[in-house]
C-alpha cells in the first residue's frame, strides 16, 4: 500500500531527519513538510494525507492546537513526535495513538509505520470489524483533556519510558533512587540498574512530583524517600547521603529546595 505523509516540525534538522528515515520505506510518499501549526492547517485544509508526523511543541500554536482546529473527525492517522519523554508517557497512560521521542531511531520508526499501515487499512475498510474513526476521536479527546494547554490539573509522571533501539523499558518513578546529569542525557539509578535517557535535567525535574523528587544540585535529583542524612558545610554546599550509602553533592540552592519540600 502507498501512504501519503505530512511532516510537521519547527526544526529544519528534525524535518530532514524524519524525511530521510521515512524515505527508506518504499510505501511512504512524503506529500509535504510544514514548519508550524499554521502551515500544517493550510496544507491539511487543501490536501489529503494518510498520516501526519506531528511535533507537539512548536512556537505559537502547538500540535494540540492543530488537532482542535482541524477537528477530531478530520484528522489523518497521527503520530506525535516530542523531544520530551514525559509528554510521551502521559499520553501513553491515556491510550494515545503512536508516539516517537527524539532522537528517532530507525527500528522504532519502522514499528510505528507498521502500526500506522494497520490503522489506515482499518480506516479504508480493509478490516471493517474495527471502528477506527470512533476510536481515534475518543483517543484524541482524552489526550487533549489530559495534556492540552487548557488542562487545569497538574499531573506528574508516574512512569518513564526509556527507548533502547527496538526495546523500550518502563520505569516506575517510585523505584528511582536518584538521577544524575550525563551530557545531553540523564542517568537514572533504580535499584541495581542504570538507565540512560535523552532528556534534560530541567525538563525531567519539571515532570516529577516535587513533593517526592528534589533537584539538590545541577547534576543530581533525589527521591526524598531514599534520603538518609544531610550534611551541611557552613552556609554553602553540603552532601546528601542515600539509604544505600551513596553520597551526592548538594548546593545551597538544593538545600533550600529540600527545606521547601519538607514544608510542603
CSV table of C-alpha atoms in Angstrom, one decimal:
chain,number,residue,atom,x,y,z
A,1,UNK,CA,0.0,0.0,0.0
A,2,UNK,CA,1.1,3.6,-0.6
A,3,UNK,CA,0.9,6.1,2.3
A,4,UNK,CA,1.0,9.9,1.9
A,5,UNK,CA,2.7,11.5,4.8
A,6,UNK,CA,3.0,15.1,6.1
A,7,UNK,CA,5.9,16.1,8.4
A,8,UNK,CA,5.2,19.0,10.9
A,9,UNK,CA,8.1,20.2,12.9
A,10,UNK,CA,9.5,23.7,13.6
A,11,UNK,CA,13.1,22.4,13.4
A,12,UNK,CA,14.6,22.0,9.9
A,13,UNK,CA,17.0,19.3,11.0
A,14,UNK,CA,14.2,17.3,12.6
A,15,UNK,CA,12.2,17.5,9.4
A,16,UNK,CA,15.2,16.5,7.3
A,17,UNK,CA,15.9,13.5,9.5
A,18,UNK,CA,12.3,12.3,9.5
A,19,UNK,CA,12.2,12.7,5.7
A,20,UNK,CA,15.3,10.6,5.4
A,21,UNK,CA,14.1,7.9,7.7
A,22,UNK,CA,10.7,7.7,6.0
A,23,UNK,CA,12.2,7.5,2.6
A,24,UNK,CA,13.6,4.1,3.5
A,25,UNK,CA,10.1,2.7,3.2
A,26,UNK,CA,9.0,2.4,-0.5
A,27,UNK,CA,5.4,2.6,0.6
A,28,UNK,CA,5.8,6.0,2.1
A,29,UNK,CA,5.3,9.1,-0.1
A,30,UNK,CA,6.3,12.5,1.6
A,31,UNK,CA,3.5,14.8,0.5
A,32,UNK,CA,4.8,17.9,2.3
A,33,UNK,CA,6.7,19.5,5.2
A,34,UNK,CA,5.4,22.2,7.4
A,35,UNK,CA,7.2,24.4,9.9
A,36,UNK,CA,4.4,25.2,12.3
A,37,UNK,CA,0.7,24.6,13.0
A,38,UNK,CA,-0.5,27.4,10.8
A,39,UNK,CA,1.3,26.0,7.7
A,40,UNK,CA,0.0,22.5,8.6
A,41,UNK,CA,-3.6,23.7,8.9
A,42,UNK,CA,-3.4,25.3,5.4
A,43,UNK,CA,-1.9,22.2,4.0
A,44,UNK,CA,-4.4,19.8,5.5
A,45,UNK,CA,-7.3,22.1,4.5
A,46,UNK,CA,-6.4,21.7,0.9
A,47,UNK,CA,-4.8,18.3,0.6
A,48,UNK,CA,-5.4,14.8,1.9
A,49,UNK,CA,-2.8,12.7,3.5
A,50,UNK,CA,-2.9,9.3,5.3
A,51,UNK,CA,-0.5,10.1,8.2
A,52,UNK,CA,0.8,13.2,10.0
A,53,UNK,CA,4.1,13.1,11.9
A,54,UNK,CA,3.3,16.0,14.3
A,55,UNK,CA,5.6,17.7,16.7
A,56,UNK,CA,3.9,18.6,20.0
A,57,UNK,CA,5.9,21.6,21.0
A,58,UNK,CA,6.2,24.4,18.4
A,59,UNK,CA,6.3,28.2,18.6
A,60,UNK,CA,2.9,29.8,18.6
A,61,UNK,CA,0.2,27.1,18.2
A,62,UNK,CA,1.3,23.6,19.2
A,63,UNK,CA,0.3,20.2,17.9
A,64,UNK,CA,-2.7,20.0,20.1
A,65,UNK,CA,-4.0,23.4,18.8
A,66,UNK,CA,-3.7,22.0,15.2
A,67,UNK,CA,-5.9,19.0,16.1
A,68,UNK,CA,-8.5,21.3,17.6
A,69,UNK,CA,-8.5,23.5,14.5
A,70,UNK,CA,-8.7,20.6,12.0
A,71,UNK,CA,-11.3,18.7,14.1
A,72,UNK,CA,-11.1,15.2,15.6
A,73,UNK,CA,-13.0,13.6,12.8
A,74,UNK,CA,-10.9,15.1,10.0
A,75,UNK,CA,-7.5,14.3,11.4
A,76,UNK,CA,-5.5,11.7,9.5
A,77,UNK,CA,-3.7,9.0,11.4
A,78,UNK,CA,-1.4,10.9,13.7
A,79,UNK,CA,2.0,10.1,15.1
A,80,UNK,CA,3.1,12.5,17.8
A,81,UNK,CA,6.8,13.4,18.0
A,82,UNK,CA,8.4,15.0,21.0
A,83,UNK,CA,11.8,15.7,22.5
A,84,UNK,CA,10.4,15.5,26.0
A,85,UNK,CA,9.8,12.0,27.3
A,86,UNK,CA,7.2,13.0,29.9
A,87,UNK,CA,4.8,14.0,27.2
A,88,UNK,CA,5.0,10.6,25.6
A,89,UNK,CA,4.5,8.7,28.8
A,90,UNK,CA,1.5,10.8,29.9
A,91,UNK,CA,-0.1,10.3,26.5
A,92,UNK,CA,0.6,6.5,26.7
A,93,UNK,CA,-1.3,6.4,30.0
A,94,UNK,CA,-4.5,7.7,28.3
A,95,UNK,CA,-4.1,5.3,25.4
A,96,UNK,CA,-2.8,7.7,22.8
A,97,UNK,CA,-2.0,6.6,19.2
A,98,UNK,CA,1.7,6.4,18.4
A,99,UNK,CA,4.5,8.4,20.0
A,100,UNK,CA,8.1,8.9,18.9
A,101,UNK,CA,10.6,10.5,21.2
A,102,UNK,CA,13.6,12.4,19.7
A,103,UNK,CA,16.1,11.4,18.6
A,104,UNK,CA,14.1,9.0,16.5
A,105,UNK,CA,15.6,5.6,15.8
A,106,UNK,CA,15.0,3.7,12.6
A,107,UNK,CA,13.9,0.5,14.3
A,108,UNK,CA,11.4,2.3,16.5
A,109,UNK,CA,10.0,4.2,13.5
A,110,UNK,CA,9.7,1.0,11.4
A,111,UNK,CA,7.5,-0.5,14.2
A,112,UNK,CA,5.4,2.7,14.2
A,113,UNK,CA,4.9,2.7,10.5
A,114,UNK,CA,3.6,-0.9,10.6
A,115,UNK,CA,1.1,0.2,13.2
A,116,UNK,CA,0.1,3.2,11.0
A,117,UNK,CA,-0.4,0.9,8.0
A,118,UNK,CA,-2.7,-1.2,10.0
A,119,UNK,CA,-4.7,1.8,11.2
A,120,UNK,CA,-5.0,3.1,7.6
A,121,UNK,CA,-6.3,-0.3,6.5
A,122,UNK,CA,-8.9,-0.1,9.2
A,123,UNK,CA,-9.9,3.3,8.1
A,124,UNK,CA,-10.3,2.4,4.5
A,125,UNK,CA,-12.4,-0.6,5.3
A,126,UNK,CA,-10.0,-3.4,4.6
A,127,UNK,CA,-10.8,-4.6,8.1
A,128,UNK,CA,-14.3,-3.3,8.7
A,129,UNK,CA,-14.7,-5.0,12.0
A,130,UNK,CA,-12.6,-2.4,13.7
A,131,UNK,CA,-14.2,1.0,14.4
A,132,UNK,CA,-11.2,3.2,13.6
A,133,UNK,CA,-12.7,6.6,13.4
A,134,UNK,CA,-14.6,6.4,16.7
A,135,UNK,CA,-11.5,5.1,18.5
A,136,UNK,CA,-9.5,7.9,17.0
A,137,UNK,CA,-11.9,10.6,18.1
A,138,UNK,CA,-12.2,9.3,21.6
A,139,UNK,CA,-8.4,8.9,21.9
A,140,UNK,CA,-7.7,12.5,20.7
A,141,UNK,CA,-10.4,13.9,23.1
A,142,UNK,CA,-8.9,12.0,26.0
A,143,UNK,CA,-5.4,13.1,25.2
A,144,UNK,CA,-6.2,16.7,24.7
A,145,UNK,CA,-8.2,16.7,28.0
A,146,UNK,CA,-5.1,15.3,29.7
A,147,UNK,CA,-2.3,17.1,28.0
A,148,UNK,CA,-3.7,20.2,26.3
A,149,UNK,CA,-2.9,23.7,27.4
A,150,UNK,CA,-6.4,24.2,28.8
A,151,UNK,CA,-6.0,21.5,31.4
A,152,UNK,CA,-6.1,22.9,34.9
A,153,UNK,CA,-4.9,19.8,36.8
A,154,UNK,CA,-1.2,19.3,37.4
A,155,UNK,CA,-0.3,15.7,36.6
A,156,UNK,CA,3.2,14.3,37.3
A,157,UNK,CA,4.8,11.4,35.5
A,158,UNK,CA,4.3,8.1,37.2
A,159,UNK,CA,6.4,6.1,34.8
A,160,UNK,CA,9.3,6.9,32.5
A,161,UNK,CA,9.7,5.4,29.1
A,162,UNK,CA,13.3,4.6,28.1
A,163,UNK,CA,13.8,3.6,24.4
A,164,UNK,CA,16.9,1.5,23.6
A,165,UNK,CA,16.8,0.5,19.9
A,166,UNK,CA,13.9,-1.8,19.3
A,167,UNK,CA,13.4,-2.3,23.1
A,168,UNK,CA,11.5,0.1,25.4
A,169,UNK,CA,11.7,-0.1,29.2
A,170,UNK,CA,9.1,1.3,31.5
A,171,UNK,CA,10.3,2.5,34.9
A,172,UNK,CA,8.0,3.3,37.8
A,173,UNK,CA,9.3,6.6,39.2
A,174,UNK,CA,8.8,5.4,42.8
A,175,UNK,CA,11.6,2.9,42.3
A,176,UNK,CA,14.1,5.6,41.2
A,177,UNK,CA,16.6,6.5,43.9
A,178,UNK,CA,18.4,9.3,42.2
A,179,UNK,CA,19.1,10.8,38.8
A,180,UNK,CA,22.4,12.3,37.5
A,181,UNK,CA,23.2,14.6,34.5
A,182,UNK,CA,25.2,12.9,31.7
A,183,UNK,CA,25.8,15.5,29.0
A,184,UNK,CA,22.7,15.5,26.8
A,185,UNK,CA,21.2,12.6,28.7
A,186,UNK,CA,20.3,11.7,32.3
A,187,UNK,CA,21.3,8.5,34.1
A,188,UNK,CA,18.6,7.0,36.1
A,189,UNK,CA,19.5,4.9,39.2
A,190,UNK,CA,16.8,2.4,40.1
A,191,UNK,CA,17.9,-0.4,42.5
A,192,UNK,CA,21.0,-2.1,41.0
A,193,UNK,CA,20.1,-0.9,37.5
A,194,UNK,CA,21.0,2.2,35.5
A,195,UNK,CA,19.2,3.6,32.5
A,196,UNK,CA,20.2,6.3,30.1
A,197,UNK,CA,17.5,8.7,28.8
A,198,UNK,CA,17.8,11.5,26.4
A,199,UNK,CA,16.2,14.3,28.5
A,200,UNK,CA,17.4,17.4,30.2
A,201,UNK,CA,17.6,17.6,34.0
A,202,UNK,CA,15.4,20.7,33.8
A,203,UNK,CA,12.6,19.1,31.8
A,204,UNK,CA,12.7,15.9,33.8
A,205,UNK,CA,12.6,17.7,37.1
A,206,UNK,CA,9.5,19.6,35.9
A,207,UNK,CA,7.8,16.3,35.1
A,208,UNK,CA,8.4,14.7,38.5
A,209,UNK,CA,6.3,15.3,41.6
A,210,UNK,CA,8.2,18.0,43.6
A,211,UNK,CA,6.9,16.6,46.9
A,212,UNK,CA,8.8,13.4,46.2
A,213,UNK,CA,11.8,14.4,44.0
A,214,UNK,CA,14.1,17.3,44.6
A,215,UNK,CA,16.9,18.7,42.5
A,216,UNK,CA,19.6,19.1,45.1
A,217,UNK,CA,22.4,20.0,42.6
A,218,UNK,CA,22.6,21.0,39.0
A,219,UNK,CA,23.8,17.4,38.3
A,220,UNK,CA,21.5,15.5,40.8
A,221,UNK,CA,17.9,14.8,41.5
A,222,UNK,CA,17.0,12.6,44.6
A,223,UNK,CA,14.0,10.6,45.7
A,224,UNK,CA,13.2,12.0,49.1
A,225,UNK,CA,12.2,8.6,50.3
A,226,UNK,CA,15.7,7.4,49.7
A,227,UNK,CA,17.5,10.2,51.7
A,228,UNK,CA,19.1,9.1,54.9
A,229,UNK,CA,21.2,12.0,56.1
A,230,UNK,CA,22.1,15.6,55.0
A,231,UNK,CA,25.4,17.2,55.9
A,232,UNK,CA,25.9,20.9,55.5
A,233,UNK,CA,29.2,22.7,55.4
A,234,UNK,CA,28.6,26.1,56.8
A,235,UNK,CA,26.1,28.0,54.8
A,236,UNK,CA,27.4,26.8,51.5
A,237,UNK,CA,27.3,23.4,49.8
A,238,UNK,CA,26.7,20.1,51.5
A,239,UNK,CA,26.2,16.4,51.0
A,240,UNK,CA,23.2,14.1,50.8
A,241,UNK,CA,23.6,10.5,51.9
A,242,UNK,CA,21.1,8.0,50.4
A,243,UNK,CA,19.8,4.9,52.2
A,244,UNK,CA,22.3,2.7,50.3
A,245,UNK,CA,25.2,4.9,51.4
A,246,UNK,CA,25.7,6.8,48.2
A,247,UNK,CA,26.9,10.4,48.8
A,248,UNK,CA,25.7,13.1,46.5
A,249,UNK,CA,26.7,16.8,46.3
A,250,UNK,CA,24.2,19.4,47.4
A,251,UNK,CA,24.3,23.1,46.5
A,252,UNK,CA,22.9,25.9,48.7
A,253,UNK,CA,20.0,26.2,46.2
A,254,UNK,CA,19.4,22.4,46.6
A,255,UNK,CA,19.4,22.8,50.4
A,256,UNK,CA,16.6,25.4,50.1
A,257,UNK,CA,14.7,23.1,47.8
A,258,UNK,CA,14.9,20.3,50.4
A,259,UNK,CA,13.7,22.7,53.1
A,260,UNK,CA,10.8,23.7,50.9
A,261,UNK,CA,9.8,20.1,50.2
A,262,UNK,CA,9.8,19.4,53.9
A,263,UNK,CA,7.3,22.3,54.5
A,264,UNK,CA,5.0,21.2,51.7
